[in-house]
PDB file of C-alpha atoms in Angstrom:
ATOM      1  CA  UNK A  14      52.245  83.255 114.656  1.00 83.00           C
ATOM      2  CA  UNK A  15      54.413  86.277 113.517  1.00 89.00           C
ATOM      3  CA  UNK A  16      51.945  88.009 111.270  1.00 94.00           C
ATOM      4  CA  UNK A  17      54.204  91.031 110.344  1.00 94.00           C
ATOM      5  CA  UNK A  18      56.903  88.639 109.470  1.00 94.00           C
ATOM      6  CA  UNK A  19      54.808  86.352 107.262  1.00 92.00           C
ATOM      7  CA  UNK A  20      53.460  89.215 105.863  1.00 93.00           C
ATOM      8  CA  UNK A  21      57.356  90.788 105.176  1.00 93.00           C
ATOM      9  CA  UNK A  22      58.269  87.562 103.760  1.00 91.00           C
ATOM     10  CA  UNK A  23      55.411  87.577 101.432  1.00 90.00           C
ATOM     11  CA  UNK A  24      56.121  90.789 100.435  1.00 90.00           C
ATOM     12  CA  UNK A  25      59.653  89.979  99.301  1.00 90.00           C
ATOM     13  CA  UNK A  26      58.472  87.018  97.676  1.00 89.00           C
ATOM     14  CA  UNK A  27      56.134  88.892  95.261  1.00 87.00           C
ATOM     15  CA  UNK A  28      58.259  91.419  94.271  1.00 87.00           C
ATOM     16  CA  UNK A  29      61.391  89.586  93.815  1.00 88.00           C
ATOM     17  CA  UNK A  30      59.445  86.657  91.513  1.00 84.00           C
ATOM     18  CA  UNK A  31      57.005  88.167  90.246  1.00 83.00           C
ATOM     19  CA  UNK A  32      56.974  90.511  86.417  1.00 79.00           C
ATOM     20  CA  UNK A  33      55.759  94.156  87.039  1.00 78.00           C
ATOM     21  CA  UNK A  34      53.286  93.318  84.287  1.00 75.00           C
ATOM     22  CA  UNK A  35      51.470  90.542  86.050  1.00 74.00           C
ATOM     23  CA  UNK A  36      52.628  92.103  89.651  1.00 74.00           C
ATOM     24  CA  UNK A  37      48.504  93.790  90.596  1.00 76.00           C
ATOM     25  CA  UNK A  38      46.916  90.312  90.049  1.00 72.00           C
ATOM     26  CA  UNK A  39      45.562  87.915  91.978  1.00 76.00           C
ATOM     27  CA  UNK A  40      46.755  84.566  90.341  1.00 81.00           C
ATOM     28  CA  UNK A  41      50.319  86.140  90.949  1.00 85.00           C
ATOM     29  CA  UNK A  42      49.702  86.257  94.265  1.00 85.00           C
ATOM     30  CA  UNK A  43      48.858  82.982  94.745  1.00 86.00           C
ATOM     31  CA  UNK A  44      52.107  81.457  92.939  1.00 88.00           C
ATOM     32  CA  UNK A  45      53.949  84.114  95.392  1.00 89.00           C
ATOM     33  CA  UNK A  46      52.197  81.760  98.193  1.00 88.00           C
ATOM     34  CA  UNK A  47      53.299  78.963  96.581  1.00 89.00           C
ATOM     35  CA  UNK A  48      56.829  79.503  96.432  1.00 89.00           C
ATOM     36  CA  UNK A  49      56.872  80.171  99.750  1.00 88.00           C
ATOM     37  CA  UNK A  50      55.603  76.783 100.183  1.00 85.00           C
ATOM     38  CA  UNK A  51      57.509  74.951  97.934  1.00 85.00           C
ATOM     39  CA  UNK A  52      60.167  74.573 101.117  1.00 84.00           C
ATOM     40  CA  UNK A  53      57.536  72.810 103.256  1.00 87.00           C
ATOM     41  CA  UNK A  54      56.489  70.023 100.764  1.00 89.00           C
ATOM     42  CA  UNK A  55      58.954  67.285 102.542  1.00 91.00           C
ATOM     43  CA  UNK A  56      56.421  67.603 105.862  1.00 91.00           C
ATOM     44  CA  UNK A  57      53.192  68.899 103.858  1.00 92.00           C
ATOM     45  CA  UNK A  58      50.969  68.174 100.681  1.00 92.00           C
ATOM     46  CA  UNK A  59      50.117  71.458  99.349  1.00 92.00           C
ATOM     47  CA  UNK A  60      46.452  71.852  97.677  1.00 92.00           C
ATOM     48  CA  UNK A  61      45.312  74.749  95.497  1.00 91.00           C
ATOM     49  CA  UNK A  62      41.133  75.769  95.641  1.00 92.00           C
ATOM     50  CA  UNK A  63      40.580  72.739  97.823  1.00 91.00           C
ATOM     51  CA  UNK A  64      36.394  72.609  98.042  1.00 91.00           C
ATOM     52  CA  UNK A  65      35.846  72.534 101.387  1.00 89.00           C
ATOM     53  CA  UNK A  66      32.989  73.274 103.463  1.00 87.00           C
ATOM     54  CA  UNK A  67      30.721  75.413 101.154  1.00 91.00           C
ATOM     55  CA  UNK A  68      33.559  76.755  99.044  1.00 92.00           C
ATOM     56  CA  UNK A  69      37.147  76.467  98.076  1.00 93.00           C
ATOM     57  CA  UNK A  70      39.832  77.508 100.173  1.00 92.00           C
ATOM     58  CA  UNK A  71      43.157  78.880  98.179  1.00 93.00           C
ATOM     59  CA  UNK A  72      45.902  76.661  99.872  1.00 92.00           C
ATOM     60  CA  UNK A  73      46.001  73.890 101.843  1.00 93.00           C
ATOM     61  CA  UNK A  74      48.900  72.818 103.575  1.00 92.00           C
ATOM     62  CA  UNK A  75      48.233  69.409 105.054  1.00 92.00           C
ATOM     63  CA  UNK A  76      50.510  67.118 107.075  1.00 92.00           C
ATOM     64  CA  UNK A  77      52.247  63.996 105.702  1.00 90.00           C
ATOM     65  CA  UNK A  78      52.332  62.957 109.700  1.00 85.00           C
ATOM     66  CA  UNK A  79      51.394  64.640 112.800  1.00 80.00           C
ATOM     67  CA  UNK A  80      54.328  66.573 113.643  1.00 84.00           C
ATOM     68  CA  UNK A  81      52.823  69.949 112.131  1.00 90.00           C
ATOM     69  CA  UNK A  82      49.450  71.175 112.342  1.00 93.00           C
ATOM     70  CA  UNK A  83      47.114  71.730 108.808  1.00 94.00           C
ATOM     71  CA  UNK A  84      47.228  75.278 107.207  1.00 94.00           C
ATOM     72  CA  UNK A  85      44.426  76.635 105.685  1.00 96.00           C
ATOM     73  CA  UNK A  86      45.626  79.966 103.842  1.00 94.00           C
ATOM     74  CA  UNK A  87      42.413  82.581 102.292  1.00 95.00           C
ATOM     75  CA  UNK A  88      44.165  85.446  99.694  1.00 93.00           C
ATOM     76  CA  UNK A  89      42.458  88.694  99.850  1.00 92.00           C
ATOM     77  CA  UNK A  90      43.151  91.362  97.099  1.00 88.00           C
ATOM     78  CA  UNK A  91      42.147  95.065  98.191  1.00 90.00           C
ATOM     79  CA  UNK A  92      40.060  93.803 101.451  1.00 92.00           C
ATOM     80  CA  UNK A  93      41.662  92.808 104.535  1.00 92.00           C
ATOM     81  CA  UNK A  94      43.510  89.877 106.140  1.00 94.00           C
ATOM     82  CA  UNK A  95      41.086  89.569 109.106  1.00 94.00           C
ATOM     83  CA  UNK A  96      38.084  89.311 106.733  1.00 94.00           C
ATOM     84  CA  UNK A  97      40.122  85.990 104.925  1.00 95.00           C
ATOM     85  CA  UNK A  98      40.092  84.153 108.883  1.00 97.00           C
ATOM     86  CA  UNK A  99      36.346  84.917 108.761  1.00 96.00           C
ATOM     87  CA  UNK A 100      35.588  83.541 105.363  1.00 96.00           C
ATOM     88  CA  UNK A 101      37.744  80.637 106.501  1.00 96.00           C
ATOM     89  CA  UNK A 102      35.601  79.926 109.515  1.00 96.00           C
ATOM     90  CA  UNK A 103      32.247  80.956 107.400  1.00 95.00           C
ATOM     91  CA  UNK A 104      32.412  79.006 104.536  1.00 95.00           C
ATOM     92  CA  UNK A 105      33.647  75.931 107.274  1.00 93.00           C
ATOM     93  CA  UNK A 106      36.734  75.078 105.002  1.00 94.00           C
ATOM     94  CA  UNK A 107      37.968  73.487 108.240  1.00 92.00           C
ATOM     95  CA  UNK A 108      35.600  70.890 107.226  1.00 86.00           C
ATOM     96  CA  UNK A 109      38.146  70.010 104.644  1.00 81.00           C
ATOM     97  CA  UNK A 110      40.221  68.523 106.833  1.00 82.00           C
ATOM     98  CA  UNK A 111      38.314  65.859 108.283  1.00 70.00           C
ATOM     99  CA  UNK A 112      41.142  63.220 109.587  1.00 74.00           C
ATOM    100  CA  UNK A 113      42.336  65.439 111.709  1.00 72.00           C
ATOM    101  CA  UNK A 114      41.888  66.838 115.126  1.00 74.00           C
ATOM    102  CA  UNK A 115      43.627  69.676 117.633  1.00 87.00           C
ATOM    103  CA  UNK A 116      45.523  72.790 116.117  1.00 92.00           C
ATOM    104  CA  UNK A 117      44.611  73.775 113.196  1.00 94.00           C
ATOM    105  CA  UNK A 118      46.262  77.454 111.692  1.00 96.00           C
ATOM    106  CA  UNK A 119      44.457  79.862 109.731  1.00 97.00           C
ATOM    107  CA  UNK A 120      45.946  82.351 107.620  1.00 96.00           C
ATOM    108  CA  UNK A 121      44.324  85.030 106.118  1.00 96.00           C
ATOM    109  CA  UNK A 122      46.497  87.514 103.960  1.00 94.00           C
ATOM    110  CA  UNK A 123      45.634  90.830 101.710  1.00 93.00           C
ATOM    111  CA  UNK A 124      47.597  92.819  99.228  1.00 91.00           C
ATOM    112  CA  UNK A 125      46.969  96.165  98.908  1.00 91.00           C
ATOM    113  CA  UNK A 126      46.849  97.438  95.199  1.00 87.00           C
ATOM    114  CA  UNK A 127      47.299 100.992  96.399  1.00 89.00           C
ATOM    115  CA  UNK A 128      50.038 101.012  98.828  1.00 90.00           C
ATOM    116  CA  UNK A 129      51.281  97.467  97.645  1.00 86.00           C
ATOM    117  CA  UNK A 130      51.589  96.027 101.188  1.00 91.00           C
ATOM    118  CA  UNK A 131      50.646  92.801 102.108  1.00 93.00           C
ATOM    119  CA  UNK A 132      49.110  91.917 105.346  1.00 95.00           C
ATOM    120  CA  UNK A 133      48.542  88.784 107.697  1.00 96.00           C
ATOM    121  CA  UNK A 134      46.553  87.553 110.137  1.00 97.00           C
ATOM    122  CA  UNK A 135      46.733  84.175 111.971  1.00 97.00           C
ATOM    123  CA  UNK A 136      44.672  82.228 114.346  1.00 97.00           C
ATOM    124  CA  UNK A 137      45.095  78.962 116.016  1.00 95.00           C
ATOM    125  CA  UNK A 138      41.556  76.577 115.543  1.00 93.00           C
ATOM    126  CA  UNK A 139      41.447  73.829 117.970  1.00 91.00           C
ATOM    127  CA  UNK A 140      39.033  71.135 116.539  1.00 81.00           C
TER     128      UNK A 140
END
């Protein structure tokens, strides 16, 4: 639930894996999300553009038992983080997890082109 840390973290992430070239894009971002995931994959399955709802949400991090809650992660490039928790709810990608009930975390984050910041903003769900 530390936003500014997640968001830190990301930051590091991206600029210490990712080529300047390819650093302002959004696939880049995404692998950036991914490696910070890469850790988690002994306790979660980790899904890319899973359709859900009426669209696709970016990452899915689901449970391999029911000692974590499900993740549902929305990228934003240039918008803002609180805008990726509404499409989230809006496009009902919590519908993508149908097995399971209680917590469920959103996470919405944005990079900035301009001032090359990235944000975060996380909500508990309870379904």
């Amino acid at each position: 639930m530390d936003e500014d840390t997640v968001a830190q973290k990301v930051q590091e992430i991206h600029s210490e894996y990712t080529a300047p070239i390819f650093y302002n894009d959004e696939q880049a971002l995404r692998m950036v999300l991914m490696i910070a995931c890469i850790g988690r994959t002994d306790d979660y399955r980790i899904y890319q553009e899973l359709p859900a709802g009426t669209g696709y949400a970016d990452i899915v991090l689901q449970p391999k038992n029911n000692t974590y809650p499900p993740v549902i992660i929305e990228l934003k490039w240039n918008k803002n983080a609180g805008g990726a928790i509404s499409q989230i709810k809006e496009q009902n990608y919590i519908q993508g997890i149908d097995s399971h009930t209680g917590e469920i975390m959103l996470v919405g984050i944005n990079y900035d082109k301009t001032t090359k910041l990235h944000t975060c903003k996380i909500e508990k769900f309870i379904k």
